[in-house]
Coordinates of C-alpha atoms in Angstrom, one line a residue:
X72 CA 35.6 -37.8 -8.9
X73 CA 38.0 -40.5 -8.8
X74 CA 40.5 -41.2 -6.1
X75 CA 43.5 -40.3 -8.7
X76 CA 41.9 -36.9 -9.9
X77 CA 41.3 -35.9 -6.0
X78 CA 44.8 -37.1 -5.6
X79 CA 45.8 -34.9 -8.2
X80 CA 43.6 -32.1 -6.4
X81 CA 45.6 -32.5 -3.4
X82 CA 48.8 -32.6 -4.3
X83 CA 48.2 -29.2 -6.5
X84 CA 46.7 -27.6 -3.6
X85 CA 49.2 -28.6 -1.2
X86 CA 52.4 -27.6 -3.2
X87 CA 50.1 -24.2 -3.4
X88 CA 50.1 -24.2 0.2
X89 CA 53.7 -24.5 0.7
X90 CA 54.0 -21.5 -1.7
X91 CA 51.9 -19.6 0.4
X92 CA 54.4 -20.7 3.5
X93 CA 57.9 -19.6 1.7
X94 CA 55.9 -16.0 1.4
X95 CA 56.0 -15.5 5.4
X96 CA 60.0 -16.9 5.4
X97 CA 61.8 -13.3 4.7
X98 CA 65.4 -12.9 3.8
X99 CA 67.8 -12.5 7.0
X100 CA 69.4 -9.2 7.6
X101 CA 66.2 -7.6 7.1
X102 CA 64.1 -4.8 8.9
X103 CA 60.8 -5.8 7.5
X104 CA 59.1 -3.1 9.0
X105 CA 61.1 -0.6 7.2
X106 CA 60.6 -2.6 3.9
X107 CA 56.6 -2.7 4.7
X108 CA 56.5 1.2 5.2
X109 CA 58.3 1.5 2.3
X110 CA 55.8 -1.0 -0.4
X111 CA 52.6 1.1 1.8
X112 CA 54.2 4.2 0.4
X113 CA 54.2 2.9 -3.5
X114 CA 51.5 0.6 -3.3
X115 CA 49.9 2.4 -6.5
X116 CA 52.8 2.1 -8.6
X117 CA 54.9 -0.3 -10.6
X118 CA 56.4 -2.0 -6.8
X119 CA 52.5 -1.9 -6.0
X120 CA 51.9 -4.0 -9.1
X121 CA 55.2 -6.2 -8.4
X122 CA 53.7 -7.1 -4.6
X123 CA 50.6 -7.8 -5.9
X124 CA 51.9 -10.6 -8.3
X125 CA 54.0 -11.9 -5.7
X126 CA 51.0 -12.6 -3.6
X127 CA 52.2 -9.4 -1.3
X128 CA 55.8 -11.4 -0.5
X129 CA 58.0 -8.4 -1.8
X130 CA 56.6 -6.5 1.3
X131 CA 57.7 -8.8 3.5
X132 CA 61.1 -9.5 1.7
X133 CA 60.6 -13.3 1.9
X134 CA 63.3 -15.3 -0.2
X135 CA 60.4 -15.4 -2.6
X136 CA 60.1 -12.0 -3.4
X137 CA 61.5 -12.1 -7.2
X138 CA 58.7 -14.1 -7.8
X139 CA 58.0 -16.7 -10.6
X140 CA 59.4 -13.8 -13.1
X141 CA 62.9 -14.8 -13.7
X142 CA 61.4 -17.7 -14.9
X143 CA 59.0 -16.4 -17.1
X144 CA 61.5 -13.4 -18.3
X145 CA 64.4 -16.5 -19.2
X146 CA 61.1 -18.4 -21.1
X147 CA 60.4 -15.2 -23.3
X148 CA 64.2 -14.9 -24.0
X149 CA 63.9 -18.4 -25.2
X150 CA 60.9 -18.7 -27.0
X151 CA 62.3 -15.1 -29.1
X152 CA 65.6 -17.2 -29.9
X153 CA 63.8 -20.1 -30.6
X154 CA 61.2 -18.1 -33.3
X155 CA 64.7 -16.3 -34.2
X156 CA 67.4 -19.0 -35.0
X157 CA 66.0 -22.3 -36.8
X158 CA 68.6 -24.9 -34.8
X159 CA 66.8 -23.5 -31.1
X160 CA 63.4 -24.5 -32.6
X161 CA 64.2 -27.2 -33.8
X162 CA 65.9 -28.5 -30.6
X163 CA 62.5 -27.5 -28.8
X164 CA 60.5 -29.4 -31.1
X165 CA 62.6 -32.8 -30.0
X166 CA 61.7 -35.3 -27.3
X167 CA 65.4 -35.1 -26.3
X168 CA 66.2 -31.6 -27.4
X169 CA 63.6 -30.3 -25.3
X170 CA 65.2 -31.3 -22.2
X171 CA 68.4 -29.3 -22.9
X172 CA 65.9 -26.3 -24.2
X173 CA 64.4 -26.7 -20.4
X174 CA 67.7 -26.6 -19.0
X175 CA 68.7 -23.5 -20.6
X176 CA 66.1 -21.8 -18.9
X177 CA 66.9 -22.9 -15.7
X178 CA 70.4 -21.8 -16.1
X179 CA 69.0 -18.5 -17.5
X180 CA 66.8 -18.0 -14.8
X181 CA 69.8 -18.5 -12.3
X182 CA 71.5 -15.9 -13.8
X183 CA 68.5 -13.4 -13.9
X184 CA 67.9 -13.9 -10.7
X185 CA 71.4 -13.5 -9.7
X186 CA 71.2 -10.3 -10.8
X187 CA 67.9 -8.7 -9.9
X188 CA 68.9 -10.3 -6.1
X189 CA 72.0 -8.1 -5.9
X190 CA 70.2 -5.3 -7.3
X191 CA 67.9 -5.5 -5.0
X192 CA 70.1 -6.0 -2.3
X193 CA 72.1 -2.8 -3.3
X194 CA 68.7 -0.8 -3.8
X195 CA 67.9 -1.9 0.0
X196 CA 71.4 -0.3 1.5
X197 CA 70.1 3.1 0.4
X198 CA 66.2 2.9 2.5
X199 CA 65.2 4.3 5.6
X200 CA 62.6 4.1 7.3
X201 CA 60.8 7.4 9.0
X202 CA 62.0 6.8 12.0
X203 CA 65.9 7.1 10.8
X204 CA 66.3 2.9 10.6
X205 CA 68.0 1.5 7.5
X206 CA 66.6 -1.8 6.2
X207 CA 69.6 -3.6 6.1
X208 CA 70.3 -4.8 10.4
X209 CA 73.8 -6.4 9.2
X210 CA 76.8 -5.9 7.4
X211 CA 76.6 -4.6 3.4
X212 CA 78.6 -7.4 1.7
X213 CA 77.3 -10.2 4.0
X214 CA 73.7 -9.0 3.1
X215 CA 74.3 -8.9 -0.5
X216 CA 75.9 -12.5 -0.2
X217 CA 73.1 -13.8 2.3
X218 CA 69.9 -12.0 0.2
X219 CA 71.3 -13.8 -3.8
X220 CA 71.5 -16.7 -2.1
X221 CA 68.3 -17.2 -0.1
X222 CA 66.3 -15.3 -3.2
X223 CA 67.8 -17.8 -5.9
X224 CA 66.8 -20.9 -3.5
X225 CA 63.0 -19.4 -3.4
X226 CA 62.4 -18.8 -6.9
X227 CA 64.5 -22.3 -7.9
X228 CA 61.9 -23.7 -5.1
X229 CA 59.2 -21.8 -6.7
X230 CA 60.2 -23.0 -10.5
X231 CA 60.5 -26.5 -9.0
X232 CA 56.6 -26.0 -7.4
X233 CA 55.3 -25.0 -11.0
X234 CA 57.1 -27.9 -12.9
X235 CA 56.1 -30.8 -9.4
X236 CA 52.0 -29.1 -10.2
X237 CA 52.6 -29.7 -13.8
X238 CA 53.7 -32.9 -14.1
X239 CA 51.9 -34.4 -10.8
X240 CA 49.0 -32.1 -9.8
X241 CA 46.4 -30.4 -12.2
X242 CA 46.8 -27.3 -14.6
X243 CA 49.5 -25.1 -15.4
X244 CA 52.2 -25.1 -12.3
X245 CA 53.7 -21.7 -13.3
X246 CA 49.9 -20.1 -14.2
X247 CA 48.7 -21.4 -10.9
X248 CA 51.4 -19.8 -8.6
X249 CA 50.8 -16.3 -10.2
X250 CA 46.9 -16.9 -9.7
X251 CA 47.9 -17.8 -6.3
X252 CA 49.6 -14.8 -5.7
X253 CA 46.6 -12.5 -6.9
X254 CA 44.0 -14.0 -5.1
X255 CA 45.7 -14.2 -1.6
X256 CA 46.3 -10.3 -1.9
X257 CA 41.6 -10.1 -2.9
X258 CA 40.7 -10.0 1.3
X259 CA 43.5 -7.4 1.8
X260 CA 41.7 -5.5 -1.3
X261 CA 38.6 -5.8 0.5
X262 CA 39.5 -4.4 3.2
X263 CA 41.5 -1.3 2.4
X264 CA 38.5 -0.9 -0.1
X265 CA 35.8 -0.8 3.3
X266 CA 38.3 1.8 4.6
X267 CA 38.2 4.0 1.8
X268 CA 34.1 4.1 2.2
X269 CA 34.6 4.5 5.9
X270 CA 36.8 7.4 5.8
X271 CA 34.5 9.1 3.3
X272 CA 37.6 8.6 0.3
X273 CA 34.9 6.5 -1.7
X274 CA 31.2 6.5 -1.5
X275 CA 29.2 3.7 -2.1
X276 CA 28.0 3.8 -5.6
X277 CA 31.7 4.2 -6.4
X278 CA 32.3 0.2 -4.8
X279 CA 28.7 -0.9 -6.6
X280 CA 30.3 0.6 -9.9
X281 CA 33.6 -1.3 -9.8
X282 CA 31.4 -4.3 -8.9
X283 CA 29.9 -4.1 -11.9
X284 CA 32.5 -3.3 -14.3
X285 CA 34.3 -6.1 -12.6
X286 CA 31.7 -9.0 -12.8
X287 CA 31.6 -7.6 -16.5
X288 CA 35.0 -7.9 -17.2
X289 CA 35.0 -11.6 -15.8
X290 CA 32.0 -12.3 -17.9
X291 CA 33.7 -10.5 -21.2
X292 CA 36.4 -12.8 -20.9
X293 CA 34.5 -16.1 -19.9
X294 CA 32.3 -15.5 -23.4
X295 CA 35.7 -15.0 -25.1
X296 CA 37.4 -17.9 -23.4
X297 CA 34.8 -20.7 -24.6
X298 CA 34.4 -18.7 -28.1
X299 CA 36.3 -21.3 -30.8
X300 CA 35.8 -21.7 -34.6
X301 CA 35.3 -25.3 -35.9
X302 CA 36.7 -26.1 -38.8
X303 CA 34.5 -29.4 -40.3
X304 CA 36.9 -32.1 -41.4
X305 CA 35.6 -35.1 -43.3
X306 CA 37.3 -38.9 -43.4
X307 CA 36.9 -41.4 -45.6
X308 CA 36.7 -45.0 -44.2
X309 CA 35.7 -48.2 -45.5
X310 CA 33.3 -50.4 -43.5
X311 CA 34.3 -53.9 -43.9
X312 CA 31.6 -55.4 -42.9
X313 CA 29.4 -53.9 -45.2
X314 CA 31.9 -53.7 -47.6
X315 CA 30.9 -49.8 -48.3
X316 CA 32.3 -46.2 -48.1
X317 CA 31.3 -44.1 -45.2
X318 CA 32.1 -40.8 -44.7
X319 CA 32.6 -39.7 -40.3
X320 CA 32.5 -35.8 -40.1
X321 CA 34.1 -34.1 -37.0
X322 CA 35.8 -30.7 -36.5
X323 CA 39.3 -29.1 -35.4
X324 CA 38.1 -26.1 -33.0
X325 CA 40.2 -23.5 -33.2
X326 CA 40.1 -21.0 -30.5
X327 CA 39.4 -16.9 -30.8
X328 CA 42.6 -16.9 -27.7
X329 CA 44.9 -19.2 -29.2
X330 CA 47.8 -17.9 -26.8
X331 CA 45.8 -18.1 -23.8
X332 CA 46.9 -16.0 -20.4
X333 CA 50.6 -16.3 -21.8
X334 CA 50.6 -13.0 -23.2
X335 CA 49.5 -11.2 -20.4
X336 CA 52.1 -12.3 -18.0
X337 CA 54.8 -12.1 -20.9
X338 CA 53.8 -8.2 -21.1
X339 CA 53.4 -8.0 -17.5
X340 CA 57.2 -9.0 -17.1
X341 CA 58.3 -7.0 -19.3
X342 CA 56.7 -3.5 -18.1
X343 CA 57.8 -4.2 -14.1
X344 CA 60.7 -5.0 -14.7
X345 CA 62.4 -1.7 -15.7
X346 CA 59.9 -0.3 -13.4
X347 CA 61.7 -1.6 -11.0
X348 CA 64.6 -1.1 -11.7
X349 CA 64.4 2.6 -12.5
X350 CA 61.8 3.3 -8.9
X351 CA 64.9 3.6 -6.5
X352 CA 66.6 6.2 -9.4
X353 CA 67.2 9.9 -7.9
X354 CA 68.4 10.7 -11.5
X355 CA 65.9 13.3 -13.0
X356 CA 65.4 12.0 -16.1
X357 CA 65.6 7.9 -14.8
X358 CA 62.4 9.1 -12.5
X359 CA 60.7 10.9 -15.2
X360 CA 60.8 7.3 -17.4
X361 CA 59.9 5.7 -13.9
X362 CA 56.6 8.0 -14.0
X363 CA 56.0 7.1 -17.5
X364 CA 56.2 3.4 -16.8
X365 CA 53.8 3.3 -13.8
X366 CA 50.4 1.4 -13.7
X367 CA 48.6 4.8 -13.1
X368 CA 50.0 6.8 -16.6
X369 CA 48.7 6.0 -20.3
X370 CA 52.2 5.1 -21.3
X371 CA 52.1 1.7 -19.3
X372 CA 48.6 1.2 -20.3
X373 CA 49.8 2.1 -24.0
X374 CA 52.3 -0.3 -23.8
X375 CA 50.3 -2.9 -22.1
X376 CA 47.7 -3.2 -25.1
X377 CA 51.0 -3.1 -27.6
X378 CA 53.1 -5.8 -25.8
X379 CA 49.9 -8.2 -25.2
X380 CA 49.0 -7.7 -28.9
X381 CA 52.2 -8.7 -30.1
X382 CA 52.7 -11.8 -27.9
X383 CA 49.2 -12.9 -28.6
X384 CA 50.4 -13.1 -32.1
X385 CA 53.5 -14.1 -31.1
X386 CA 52.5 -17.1 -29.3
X387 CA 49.7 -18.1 -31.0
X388 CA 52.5 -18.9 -34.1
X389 CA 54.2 -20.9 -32.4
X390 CA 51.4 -23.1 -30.6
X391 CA 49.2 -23.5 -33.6
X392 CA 51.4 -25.5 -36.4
X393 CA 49.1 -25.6 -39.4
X394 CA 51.4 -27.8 -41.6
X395 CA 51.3 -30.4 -38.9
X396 CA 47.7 -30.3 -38.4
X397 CA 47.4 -30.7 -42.6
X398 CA 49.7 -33.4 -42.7
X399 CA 48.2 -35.3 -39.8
X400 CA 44.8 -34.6 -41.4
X401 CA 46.4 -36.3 -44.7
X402 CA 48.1 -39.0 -43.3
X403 CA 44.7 -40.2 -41.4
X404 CA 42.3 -39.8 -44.6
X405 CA 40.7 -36.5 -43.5
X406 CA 40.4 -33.0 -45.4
X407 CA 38.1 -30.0 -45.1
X408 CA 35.3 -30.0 -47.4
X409 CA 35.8 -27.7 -50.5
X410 CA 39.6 -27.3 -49.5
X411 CA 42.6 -29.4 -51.1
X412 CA 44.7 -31.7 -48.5
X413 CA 48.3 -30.9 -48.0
X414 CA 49.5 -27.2 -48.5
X415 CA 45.9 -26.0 -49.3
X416 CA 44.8 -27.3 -45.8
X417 CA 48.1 -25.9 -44.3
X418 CA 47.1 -22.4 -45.9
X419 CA 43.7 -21.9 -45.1
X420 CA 44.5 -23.3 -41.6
X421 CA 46.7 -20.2 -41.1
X422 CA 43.9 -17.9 -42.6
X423 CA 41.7 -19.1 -39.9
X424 CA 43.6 -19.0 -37.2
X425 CA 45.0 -15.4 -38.4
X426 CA 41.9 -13.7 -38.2
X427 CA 40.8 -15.5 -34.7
X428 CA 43.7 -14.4 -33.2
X429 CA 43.3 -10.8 -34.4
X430 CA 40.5 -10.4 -33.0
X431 CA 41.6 -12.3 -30.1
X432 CA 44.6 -9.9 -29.8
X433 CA 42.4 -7.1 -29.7
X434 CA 39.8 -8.7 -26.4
X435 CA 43.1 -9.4 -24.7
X436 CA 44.9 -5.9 -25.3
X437 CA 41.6 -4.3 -24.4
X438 CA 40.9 -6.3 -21.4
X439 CA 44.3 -5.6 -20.2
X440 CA 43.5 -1.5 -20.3
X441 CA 40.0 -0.6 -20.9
X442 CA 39.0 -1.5 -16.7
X443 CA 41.6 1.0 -15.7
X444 CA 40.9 3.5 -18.1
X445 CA 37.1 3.6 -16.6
X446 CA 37.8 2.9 -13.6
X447 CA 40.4 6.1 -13.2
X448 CA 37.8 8.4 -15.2
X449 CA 35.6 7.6 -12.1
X450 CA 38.2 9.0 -9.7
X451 CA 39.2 5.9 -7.8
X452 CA 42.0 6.3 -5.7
X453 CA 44.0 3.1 -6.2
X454 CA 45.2 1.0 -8.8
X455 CA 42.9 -1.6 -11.0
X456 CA 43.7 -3.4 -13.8
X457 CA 42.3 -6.4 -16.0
X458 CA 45.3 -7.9 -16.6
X459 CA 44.9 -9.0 -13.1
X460 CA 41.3 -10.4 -13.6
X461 CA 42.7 -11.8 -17.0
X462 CA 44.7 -13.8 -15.9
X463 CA 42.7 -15.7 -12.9
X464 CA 39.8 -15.9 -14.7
X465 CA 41.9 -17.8 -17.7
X466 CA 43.9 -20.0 -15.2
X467 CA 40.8 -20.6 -13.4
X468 CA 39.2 -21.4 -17.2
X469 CA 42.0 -23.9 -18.0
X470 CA 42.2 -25.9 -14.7
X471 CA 38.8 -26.9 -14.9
X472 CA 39.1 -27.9 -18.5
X473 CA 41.5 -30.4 -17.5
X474 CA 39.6 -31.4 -14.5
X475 CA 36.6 -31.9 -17.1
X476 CA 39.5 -34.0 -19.4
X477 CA 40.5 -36.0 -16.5
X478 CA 37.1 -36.9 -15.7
X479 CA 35.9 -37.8 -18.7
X480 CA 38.9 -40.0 -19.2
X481 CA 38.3 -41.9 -16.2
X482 CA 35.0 -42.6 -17.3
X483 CA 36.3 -44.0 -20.7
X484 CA 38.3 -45.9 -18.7
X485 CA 35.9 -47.1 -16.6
X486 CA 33.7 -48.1 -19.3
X487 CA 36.4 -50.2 -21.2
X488 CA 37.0 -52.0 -18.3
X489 CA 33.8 -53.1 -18.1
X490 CA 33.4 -54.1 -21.3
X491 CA 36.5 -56.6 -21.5

């Protein structure tokens, strides 16, 4: 590897490490004891879930605790009013527009995380621990003012990590601190797992099972992940030297995920967050939606193969432009064998990619669902789900694809300089 790709290496894994740092710094005021007691209690529910994307920080209350999701919750608002009102896309599709489009979801994620801070803050005056200690050691108002403030510095810090990753480091900032997040809670998995089989709550073939539908669901997506379709795309040059026609053949690959881990996390948001919301309700019928939305009932899971379906389409649309592909294709002498340049292209572009993502829709929408719907048929007693598994195997996928990329361009560069 060369010394800028390890360069690049480091500086991702550092600014991972300092995420893994602002998850130990919790919010002042706090008993985190009580808070811990509380997350042990509904670790198999939606908070369950929300800790375990976190990278287990919401237990500890760290200024971190909302997570990369305000972010990601202000992106889906955006991309919806961007697909919605013409003037927002096109403003996303400019060099300079973009920057303002960025900027209004920064401001967005301000004020979403404004909000879910002081809701959180509220939901915190009203928890006690068994012992008779309230989580909240100072007083209400200063708390409130004390937790929006340190939470919005650690997801702006957070947002800032993803973008610094993006732009300096390797892969997807924002994909990266969410895969961080899952695998630091893996040896804390492991181990509650070895105390199930000690205690005699889980036998062995039970773990050997979930071994195996696990190294199949990794190896399910992995086949999917590399599957493409490649178009053949034909151009017609002339060779000056010989003074002839030759014709170079290549491909546009089109892949069976065009949206990639995207709508995962989109659905993921979506389905904690009224969670959430609704867990610390003592209203009857604000619980009884609360049971309905948990990770352990068919109506999340329901949900969770709905929502990824439709962002997989969703997001697919708006990353694969088939009328810019044609008229690149046109512009540069290429066309597709037995198809017409221009609209024709555009069309049967959109055909292709149509039926990919269908079926693409359907892996991820299954992925997200089917592991927990075995897994609970064999009586487990905690919470497992692919979305989980989805989305570091993906992220884990697409960071060595652009390790690959920045290899391989080194080497071109390499070469070229030996040749002048």
């Amino acid at each position: 590897m060369s010394k800028d790709l390890i360069n690049k290496i480091l500086i991702t894994l550092g600014f991972i490490f300092l995420y893994r740092l602002l998850a130990y710094v919790p919010v002042p005021g706090v008993n985190i004891d009580v808070v811990k007691e509380f997350f042990d209690s509904n670790a198999n529910n939606a908070l369950g879930l929300v800790n375990m994307f976190s990278g287990n920080a919401v237990e500890r209350l760290s200024i971190i605790s909302l997570g990369i999701m305000p972010y990601i919750t202000a992106s889906i608002i955006m991309e919806l009013l961007a697909a919605t009102f013409p003037a927002l896309g096109k403003m996303k599709k400019e060099r300079d527009g973009m920057q303002k489009y960025m900027q209004i979801i920064r401001y967005t994620t301000i004020v979403i995380t404004l909000i879910q801070s002081i809701g959180v803050s509220v939901g915190l005056n009203s928890l006690t621990g068994q012992s008779g200690q309230g989580a909240i050691s100072i007083d209400m108002n200063t708390f409130i003012a004390v937790s929006a403030i340190s939470m919005l510095t650690g997801t702006m810090l957070l947002m800032w990590i993803g973008e610094q990753i993006t732009q300096k480091g390797i892969g997807n900032g924002i994909s990266l601190i969410i895969f961080a997040g899952i695998v630091s809670a893996i040896p804390s998995a492991i181990g509650g797992t070895i105390d199930l089989v000690n205690n005699g709550q889980m036998n062995f073939l039970t773990v050997i099972a979930i071994l195996v539908i696990i190294m199949a669901t990794v190896g399910a997506i992995i086949y999917v992940e590399l599957g493409e379709r490649r178009v053949p795309v034909s151009y017609s040059r002339k060779v000056m030297m010989q003074n002839q026609n030759k014709r170079i053949m290549n491909y546009i690959p089109i892949k069976v995920n065009l949206s990639g881990v995207i709508p995962a996390i989109f659905a993921s948001a979506i389905l904690m967050f009224p969670a959430t919301v609704l867990q610390g309700s003592q209203n009857k019928y604000l619980v009884m939606i609360a049971d309905y939305l948990s990770p352990h009932s068919y109506t999340f899971n329901l949900f969770m193969f709905l929502f990824v379906v439709f962002f997989a389409f969703f997001y697919a649309s708006i990353t694969f432009n088939a009328k810019d592909i044609s008229e690149n294709l046109k512009k540069q002498g290429g066309f597709i064998p037995g198809v017409r340049p221009g609209a024709s292209t555009a069309e049967f572009l959109n055909e292709v990619a149509s039926r990919l993502t269908f079926w693409g829709a359907i892996y991820m929408g299954l992925i997200s669902t089917l592991p927990w719907l075995i897994v609970k048929a064999m009586g487990v007693p905690f919470y497992f789900g692919g979305v989980a598994v989805l989305i570091v195997v993906q992220v884990a996928i697409d960071t060595m694809r652009k390790i690959e990329a920045q290899q391989y361009t080194n080497k071109y560069q390499t070469l070229s300089a030996v040749g002048l």
